[in-house]
Amino acid sequence: MQNNLTLVLGGAASGKSAWAEGFIENQGLPMLYLATSQAFDAEMKAKIAMHLARRGRGWTTREIPLDLADALAELHAGQAVLVDCATMWLSNQMLAERDLAAATDQLISAASTCRAALCIVSNEVGQGIVPDNQMARQFREAQGRLNIRLAAAATKVVQVVAGLPIALKGSL
Amino acid sequence: MQNNLTLVLGGAASGKSAWAEGFIENQGLPMLYLATSQAFDAEMKAKIAMHLARRGRGWTTREIPLDLADALAELHAGQAVLVDCATMWLSNQMLAERDLAAATDQLISAASTCRAALCIVSNEVGQGIVPDNQMARQFREAQGRLNIRLAAAATKVVQVVAGLPIALKGSL
Amino acid sequence: MQNNLTLVLGGAASGKSAWAEGFIENQGLPMLYLATSQAFDAEMKAKIAMHLARRGRGWTTREIPLDLADALAELHAGQAVLVDCATMWLSNQMLAERDLAAATDQLISAASTCRAALCIVSNEVGQGIVPDNQMARQFREAQGRLNIRLAAAATKVVQVVAGLPIALKGSL
């Protein structure tokens, strides 16, 4: 069975979340938002509040910082689901000292077999100078490998630059 | 009235300025260069000198580090104008502790109603690892939001990678 | 005589090396891998081992950390050659305190006249926040200029994002 996975890539503040929200809103299905962020500090709280205000009515929101594969397995056809974002999920896995390879395998498997219309947002983090600290280098390697695997599993991949979408796989 | 705004995006040393200069030179109009850089140190002085030498004859140059909206309001049809760049302008606003939201609103309004053939160069800064310091994080958020608004206002958006242009909106 | 240079650009862990390897493997020619990395530490040793395992049989590997122009001059038609990567080569030049401008001129000249089917992998490093330290800023300027010159010399330029190729010059 063909899955129904769309991957939306972009840099920080590139408009990727807003584009992905519009994409889900156009599915004409009940909408579920799986939020991976945790409101540890004021900066993150403000960002979460801004995203929440923008989404407006019609969305159900669940916070899933870590166990995303389990949440995806419970979804059913006839739902449109936005995961925002794989980058924060990956960061949460590292902070919780989970096994990244195993967690990534589970996520890819769950995303590939998900019954809902699924859209996953993820960050481009590898186009700057090599970071000084080793954890940041490990993170960008892990993020890059995760994006490659999500892109391979997806039927549609869209890169968002300054709010404008570019189709990397499939059509817009 | 349809505006005539072209946004040229790219990373550091991507060839975006050279591409934008060629674009303006092809308009067949008197050329004005609005420089937002300030020569605070030797590194910036060298960069300004390099850009100045490359532009050669036929350009009039004005330094507008801060009050770009006012300068755009004074332009008239029959001029081809290059703003290089919105990133330095935004950085100058932050250093001068201007109200970023108000300054951005004014710039977008002025760019949208500008009578000249206008080209604005801006940087992609959001595709690296999350910066350690908060001011850098705020800057990349503000830069991303500014790029989204400039791209929405523009009739043509071009991304330059290794000197090669990609049309994100409109045609080359 | 038309050269036969392909430039493959991408961020860290973008899948650019894997794409370039597949490209060379599809040439149907004896394959040579010119490795520019030096195994200074465990992190780099692990990366080199991963790349080596992935390439598998059929490749001859030579380590050329610095004198890449000389190595390219010795190649002949009927070989398919992958240089991975120009970024590490540039970094090696800086660490060895070579004259970057002269070394770049020599590399561009050798790549432009190379008789083999040549593919050079290089990094995008200019799409993050301005680095704090001056050497990193110099490096990203030098890398950007090198990519522009390689792209100008190439007959085909491909950007890889999340393992997916985008043709920037020529066709895939």
PDB file of N, CA and C in Angstrom, chain C residues 53-115:
ATOM      1  N   ALA C  53      33.308   1.706   3.463  1.00  0.00           N
ATOM      2  CA  ALA C  53      32.427   0.531   3.472  1.00  0.00           C
ATOM      3  C   ALA C  53      31.304   0.690   2.444  1.00  0.00           C
ATOM      4  N   ARG C  54      30.774   1.917   2.333  1.00  0.00           N
ATOM      5  CA  ARG C  54      29.651   2.144   1.429  1.00  0.00           C
ATOM      6  C   ARG C  54      30.071   1.999  -0.032  1.00  0.00           C
ATOM      7  N   ARG C  55      31.303   2.469  -0.351  1.00  0.00           N
ATOM      8  CA  ARG C  55      31.735   2.406  -1.750  1.00  0.00           C
ATOM      9  C   ARG C  55      31.865   0.985  -2.257  1.00  0.00           C
ATOM     10  N   GLY C  56      32.308   0.091  -1.367  1.00  0.00           N
ATOM     11  CA  GLY C  56      32.412  -1.313  -1.764  1.00  0.00           C
ATOM     12  C   GLY C  56      33.467  -1.540  -2.835  1.00  0.00           C
ATOM     13  N   ARG C  57      33.316  -2.635  -3.578  1.00  0.00           N
ATOM     14  CA  ARG C  57      34.316  -3.074  -4.544  1.00  0.00           C
ATOM     15  C   ARG C  57      34.301  -2.210  -5.796  1.00  0.00           C
ATOM     16  N   GLY C  58      35.349  -2.290  -6.550  1.00  0.00           N
ATOM     17  CA  GLY C  58      35.366  -1.626  -7.847  1.00  0.00           C
ATOM     18  C   GLY C  58      36.022  -0.257  -7.819  1.00  0.00           C
ATOM     19  N   TRP C  59      36.314   0.241  -6.628  1.00  0.00           N
ATOM     20  CA  TRP C  59      36.950   1.556  -6.514  1.00  0.00           C
ATOM     21  C   TRP C  59      38.425   1.404  -6.170  1.00  0.00           C
ATOM     22  N   THR C  60      39.258   2.228  -6.788  1.00  0.00           N
ATOM     23  CA  THR C  60      40.625   2.434  -6.320  1.00  0.00           C
ATOM     24  C   THR C  60      40.636   3.743  -5.532  1.00  0.00           C
ATOM     25  N   THR C  61      41.288   3.737  -4.376  1.00  0.00           N
ATOM     26  CA  THR C  61      41.301   4.936  -3.531  1.00  0.00           C
ATOM     27  C   THR C  61      42.715   5.486  -3.386  1.00  0.00           C
ATOM     28  N   ARG C  62      42.854   6.801  -3.572  1.00  0.00           N
ATOM     29  CA  ARG C  62      44.124   7.484  -3.291  1.00  0.00           C
ATOM     30  C   ARG C  62      43.861   8.647  -2.346  1.00  0.00           C
ATOM     31  N   GLU C  63      44.753   8.868  -1.413  1.00  0.00           N
ATOM     32  CA  GLU C  63      44.617  10.010  -0.501  1.00  0.00           C
ATOM     33  C   GLU C  63      45.414  11.197  -1.033  1.00  0.00           C
ATOM     34  N   ILE C  64      44.696  12.286  -1.309  1.00  0.00           N
ATOM     35  CA  ILE C  64      45.319  13.493  -1.866  1.00  0.00           C
ATOM     36  C   ILE C  64      44.876  14.695  -1.025  1.00  0.00           C
ATOM     37  N   PRO C  65      45.437  14.886   0.136  1.00  0.00           N
ATOM     38  CA  PRO C  65      44.950  15.982   0.987  1.00  0.00           C
ATOM     39  C   PRO C  65      45.255  17.375   0.436  1.00  0.00           C
ATOM     40  N   LEU C  66      46.349  17.513  -0.325  1.00  0.00           N
ATOM     41  CA  LEU C  66      46.790  18.861  -0.710  1.00  0.00           C
ATOM     42  C   LEU C  66      46.976  19.043  -2.212  1.00  0.00           C
ATOM     43  N   ASP C  67      47.706  18.151  -2.861  1.00  0.00           N
ATOM     44  CA  ASP C  67      48.164  18.411  -4.229  1.00  0.00           C
ATOM     45  C   ASP C  67      47.207  17.835  -5.273  1.00  0.00           C
ATOM     46  N   LEU C  68      45.985  18.319  -5.195  1.00  0.00           N
ATOM     47  CA  LEU C  68      44.908  17.804  -6.025  1.00  0.00           C
ATOM     48  C   LEU C  68      45.089  18.189  -7.490  1.00  0.00           C
ATOM     49  N   ALA C  69      45.570  19.410  -7.754  1.00  0.00           N
ATOM     50  CA  ALA C  69      45.754  19.843  -9.141  1.00  0.00           C
ATOM     51  C   ALA C  69      46.728  18.908  -9.861  1.00  0.00           C
ATOM     52  N   ASP C  70      47.828  18.540  -9.181  1.00  0.00           N
ATOM     53  CA  ASP C  70      48.796  17.609  -9.773  1.00  0.00           C
ATOM     54  C   ASP C  70      48.144  16.256 -10.073  1.00  0.00           C
ATOM     55  N   ALA C  71      47.338  15.772  -9.127  1.00  0.00           N
ATOM     56  CA  ALA C  71      46.692  14.463  -9.324  1.00  0.00           C
ATOM     57  C   ALA C  71      45.717  14.504 -10.499  1.00  0.00           C
ATOM     58  N   LEU C  72      44.986  15.619 -10.643  1.00  0.00           N
ATOM     59  CA  LEU C  72      44.032  15.720 -11.755  1.00  0.00           C
ATOM     60  C   LEU C  72      44.743  15.768 -13.100  1.00  0.00           C
ATOM     61  N   ALA C  73      45.929  16.380 -13.121  1.00  0.00           N
ATOM     62  CA  ALA C  73      46.681  16.506 -14.370  1.00  0.00           C
ATOM     63  C   ALA C  73      47.140  15.152 -14.901  1.00  0.00           C
ATOM     64  N   GLU C  74      47.278  14.181 -14.004  1.00  0.00           N
ATOM     65  CA  GLU C  74      47.755  12.848 -14.397  1.00  0.00           C
ATOM     66  C   GLU C  74      46.647  11.921 -14.887  1.00  0.00           C
ATOM     67  N   LEU C  75      45.383  12.342 -14.738  1.00  0.00           N
ATOM     68  CA  LEU C  75      44.275  11.457 -15.113  1.00  0.00           C
ATOM     69  C   LEU C  75      44.151  11.364 -16.622  1.00  0.00           C
ATOM     70  N   HIS C  76      43.488  10.310 -17.106  1.00  0.00           N
ATOM     71  CA  HIS C  76      43.315  10.169 -18.551  1.00  0.00           C
ATOM     72  C   HIS C  76      41.866   9.825 -18.883  1.00  0.00           C
ATOM     73  N   ALA C  77      41.522  10.005 -20.126  1.00  0.00           N
ATOM     74  CA  ALA C  77      40.186   9.665 -20.594  1.00  0.00           C
ATOM     75  C   ALA C  77      39.931   8.173 -20.338  1.00  0.00           C
ATOM     76  N   GLY C  78      38.680   7.828 -20.074  1.00  0.00           N
ATOM     77  CA  GLY C  78      38.368   6.434 -19.809  1.00  0.00           C
ATOM     78  C   GLY C  78      38.406   6.103 -18.332  1.00  0.00           C
ATOM     79  N   GLN C  79      38.628   7.114 -17.497  1.00  0.00           N
ATOM     80  CA  GLN C  79      38.527   6.937 -16.045  1.00  0.00           C
ATOM     81  C   GLN C  79      37.338   7.745 -15.540  1.00  0.00           C
ATOM     82  N   ALA C  80      36.656   7.249 -14.512  1.00  0.00           N
ATOM     83  CA  ALA C  80      35.635   8.035 -13.806  1.00  0.00           C
ATOM     84  C   ALA C  80      36.176   8.311 -12.408  1.00  0.00           C
ATOM     85  N   VAL C  81      36.274   9.601 -12.077  1.00  0.00           N
ATOM     86  CA  VAL C  81      37.027   9.997 -10.884  1.00  0.00           C
ATOM     87  C   VAL C  81      36.167  10.868  -9.984  1.00  0.00           C
ATOM     88  N   LEU C  82      36.133  10.494  -8.696  1.00  0.00           N
ATOM     89  CA  LEU C  82      35.384  11.258  -7.702  1.00  0.00           C
ATOM     90  C   LEU C  82      36.361  11.917  -6.733  1.00  0.00           C
ATOM     91  N   VAL C  83      36.244  13.229  -6.593  1.00  0.00           N
ATOM     92  CA  VAL C  83      37.019  13.975  -5.585  1.00  0.00           C
ATOM     93  C   VAL C  83      36.080  14.293  -4.420  1.00  0.00           C
ATOM     94  N   ASP C  84      36.372  13.749  -3.245  1.00  0.00           N
ATOM     95  CA  ASP C  84      35.508  13.960  -2.071  1.00  0.00           C
ATOM     96  C   ASP C  84      36.398  14.331  -0.888  1.00  0.00           C
ATOM     97  N   CYS C  85      36.479  15.674  -0.562  1.00  0.00           N
ATOM     98  CA  CYS C  85      35.720  16.736  -1.186  1.00  0.00           C
ATOM     99  C   CYS C  85      36.555  18.008  -1.251  1.00  0.00           C
ATOM    100  N   ALA C  86      36.083  18.987  -2.013  1.00  0.00           N
ATOM    101  CA  ALA C  86      36.783  20.255  -2.185  1.00  0.00           C
ATOM    102  C   ALA C  86      36.853  21.055  -0.881  1.00  0.00           C
ATOM    103  N   THR C  87      35.874  20.817   0.002  1.00  0.00           N
ATOM    104  CA  THR C  87      35.838  21.543   1.277  1.00  0.00           C
ATOM    105  C   THR C  87      36.989  21.112   2.171  1.00  0.00           C
ATOM    106  N   MET C  88      37.221  19.801   2.255  1.00  0.00           N
ATOM    107  CA  MET C  88      38.334  19.306   3.052  1.00  0.00           C
ATOM    108  C   MET C  88      39.661  19.733   2.418  1.00  0.00           C
ATOM    109  N   TRP C  89      39.734  19.690   1.092  1.00  0.00           N
ATOM    110  CA  TRP C  89      40.933  20.154   0.401  1.00  0.00           C
ATOM    111  C   TRP C  89      41.218  21.622   0.757  1.00  0.00           C
ATOM    112  N   LEU C  90      40.189  22.465   0.755  1.00  0.00           N
ATOM    113  CA  LEU C  90      40.368  23.881   1.069  1.00  0.00           C
ATOM    114  C   LEU C  90      40.819  24.061   2.516  1.00  0.00           C
ATOM    115  N   SER C  91      40.198  23.292   3.391  1.00  0.00           N
ATOM    116  CA  SER C  91      40.577  23.344   4.803  1.00  0.00           C
ATOM    117  C   SER C  91      42.049  22.918   4.973  1.00  0.00           C
ATOM    118  N   ASN C  92      42.453  21.874   4.260  1.00  0.00           N
ATOM    119  CA  ASN C  92      43.857  21.431   4.322  1.00  0.00           C
ATOM    120  C   ASN C  92      44.810  22.521   3.822  1.00  0.00           C
ATOM    121  N   GLN C  93      44.396  23.233   2.763  1.00  0.00           N
ATOM    122  CA  GLN C  93      45.239  24.324   2.244  1.00  0.00           C
ATOM    123  C   GLN C  93      45.426  25.406   3.320  1.00  0.00           C
ATOM    124  N   MET C  94      44.330  25.750   4.006  1.00  0.00           N
ATOM    125  CA  MET C  94      44.414  26.786   5.038  1.00  0.00           C
ATOM    126  C   MET C  94      45.304  26.345   6.195  1.00  0.00           C
ATOM    127  N   LEU C  95      45.116  25.081   6.625  1.00  0.00           N
ATOM    128  CA  LEU C  95      45.921  24.577   7.746  1.00  0.00           C
ATOM    129  C   LEU C  95      47.396  24.517   7.380  1.00  0.00           C
ATOM    130  N   ALA C  96      47.699  24.211   6.120  1.00  0.00           N
ATOM    131  CA  ALA C  96      49.087  24.138   5.654  1.00  0.00           C
ATOM    132  C   ALA C  96      49.629  25.517   5.281  1.00  0.00           C
ATOM    133  N   GLU C  97      48.793  26.537   5.459  1.00  0.00           N
ATOM    134  CA  GLU C  97      49.169  27.924   5.156  1.00  0.00           C
ATOM    135  C   GLU C  97      49.637  28.108   3.716  1.00  0.00           C
ATOM    136  N   ARG C  98      48.995  27.373   2.804  1.00  0.00           N
ATOM    137  CA  ARG C  98      49.241  27.579   1.379  1.00  0.00           C
ATOM    138  C   ARG C  98      48.598  28.895   0.916  1.00  0.00           C
ATOM    139  N   ASP C  99      49.028  29.392  -0.212  1.00  0.00           N
ATOM    140  CA  ASP C  99      48.413  30.577  -0.829  1.00  0.00           C
ATOM    141  C   ASP C  99      47.079  30.132  -1.448  1.00  0.00           C
ATOM    142  N   LEU C 100      45.974  30.549  -0.830  1.00  0.00           N
ATOM    143  CA  LEU C 100      44.659  30.048  -1.262  1.00  0.00           C
ATOM    144  C   LEU C 100      44.321  30.465  -2.689  1.00  0.00           C
ATOM    145  N   ALA C 101      44.664  31.714  -3.039  1.00  0.00           N
ATOM    146  CA  ALA C 101      44.315  32.201  -4.375  1.00  0.00           C
ATOM    147  C   ALA C 101      45.059  31.395  -5.446  1.00  0.00           C
ATOM    148  N   ALA C 102      46.352  31.165  -5.214  1.00  0.00           N
ATOM    149  CA  ALA C 102      47.151  30.402  -6.189  1.00  0.00           C
ATOM    150  C   ALA C 102      46.689  28.954  -6.257  1.00  0.00           C
ATOM    151  N   ALA C 103      46.431  28.366  -5.102  1.00  0.00           N
ATOM    152  CA  ALA C 103      45.992  26.968  -5.077  1.00  0.00           C
ATOM    153  C   ALA C 103      44.644  26.812  -5.784  1.00  0.00           C
ATOM    154  N   THR C 104      43.752  27.780  -5.565  1.00  0.00           N
ATOM    155  CA  THR C 104      42.437  27.731  -6.207  1.00  0.00           C
ATOM    156  C   THR C 104      42.569  27.870  -7.720  1.00  0.00           C
ATOM    157  N   ASP C 105      43.416  28.809  -8.158  1.00  0.00           N
ATOM    158  CA  ASP C 105      43.654  28.961  -9.603  1.00  0.00           C
ATOM    159  C   ASP C 105      44.131  27.649 -10.221  1.00  0.00           C
ATOM    160  N   GLN C 106      45.081  26.998  -9.553  1.00  0.00           N
ATOM    161  CA  GLN C 106      45.618  25.738 -10.072  1.00  0.00           C
ATOM    162  C   GLN C 106      44.551  24.647 -10.123  1.00  0.00           C
ATOM    163  N   LEU C 107      43.734  24.593  -9.071  1.00  0.00           N
ATOM    164  CA  LEU C 107      42.689  23.561  -9.041  1.00  0.00           C
ATOM    165  C   LEU C 107      41.670  23.786 -10.154  1.00  0.00           C
ATOM    166  N   ILE C 108      41.248  25.035 -10.321  1.00  0.00           N
ATOM    167  CA  ILE C 108      40.250  25.327 -11.359  1.00  0.00           C
ATOM    168  C   ILE C 108      40.819  24.992 -12.743  1.00  0.00           C
ATOM    169  N   SER C 109      42.071  25.359 -12.953  1.00  0.00           N
ATOM    170  CA  SER C 109      42.709  25.072 -14.234  1.00  0.00           C
ATOM    171  C   SER C 109      42.794  23.565 -14.477  1.00  0.00           C
ATOM    172  N   ALA C 110      43.219  22.825 -13.464  1.00  0.00           N
ATOM    173  CA  ALA C 110      43.361  21.365 -13.617  1.00  0.00           C
ATOM    174  C   ALA C 110      41.997  20.702 -13.806  1.00  0.00           C
ATOM    175  N   ALA C 111      40.977  21.164 -13.074  1.00  0.00           N
ATOM    176  CA  ALA C 111      39.643  20.569 -13.203  1.00  0.00           C
ATOM    177  C   ALA C 111      39.050  20.874 -14.574  1.00  0.00           C
ATOM    178  N   SER C 112      39.376  22.045 -15.117  1.00  0.00           N
ATOM    179  CA  SER C 112      38.807  22.469 -16.401  1.00  0.00           C
ATOM    180  C   SER C 112      39.404  21.723 -17.578  1.00  0.00           C
ATOM    181  N   THR C 113      40.613  21.219 -17.411  1.00  0.00           N
ATOM    182  CA  THR C 113      41.309  20.569 -18.521  1.00  0.00           C
ATOM    183  C   THR C 113      41.480  19.071 -18.296  1.00  0.00           C
ATOM    184  N   CYS C 114      40.880  18.567 -17.218  1.00  0.00           N
ATOM    185  CA  CYS C 114      41.028  17.152 -16.843  1.00  0.00           C
ATOM    186  C   CYS C 114      40.438  16.257 -17.939  1.00  0.00           C
ATOM    187  N   ARG C 115      41.145  15.190 -18.280  1.00  0.00           N
ATOM    188  CA  ARG C 115      40.696  14.307 -19.354  1.00  0.00           C
ATOM    189  C   ARG C 115      39.693  13.252 -18.879  1.00  0.00           C
TER     190      ARG C 115
END
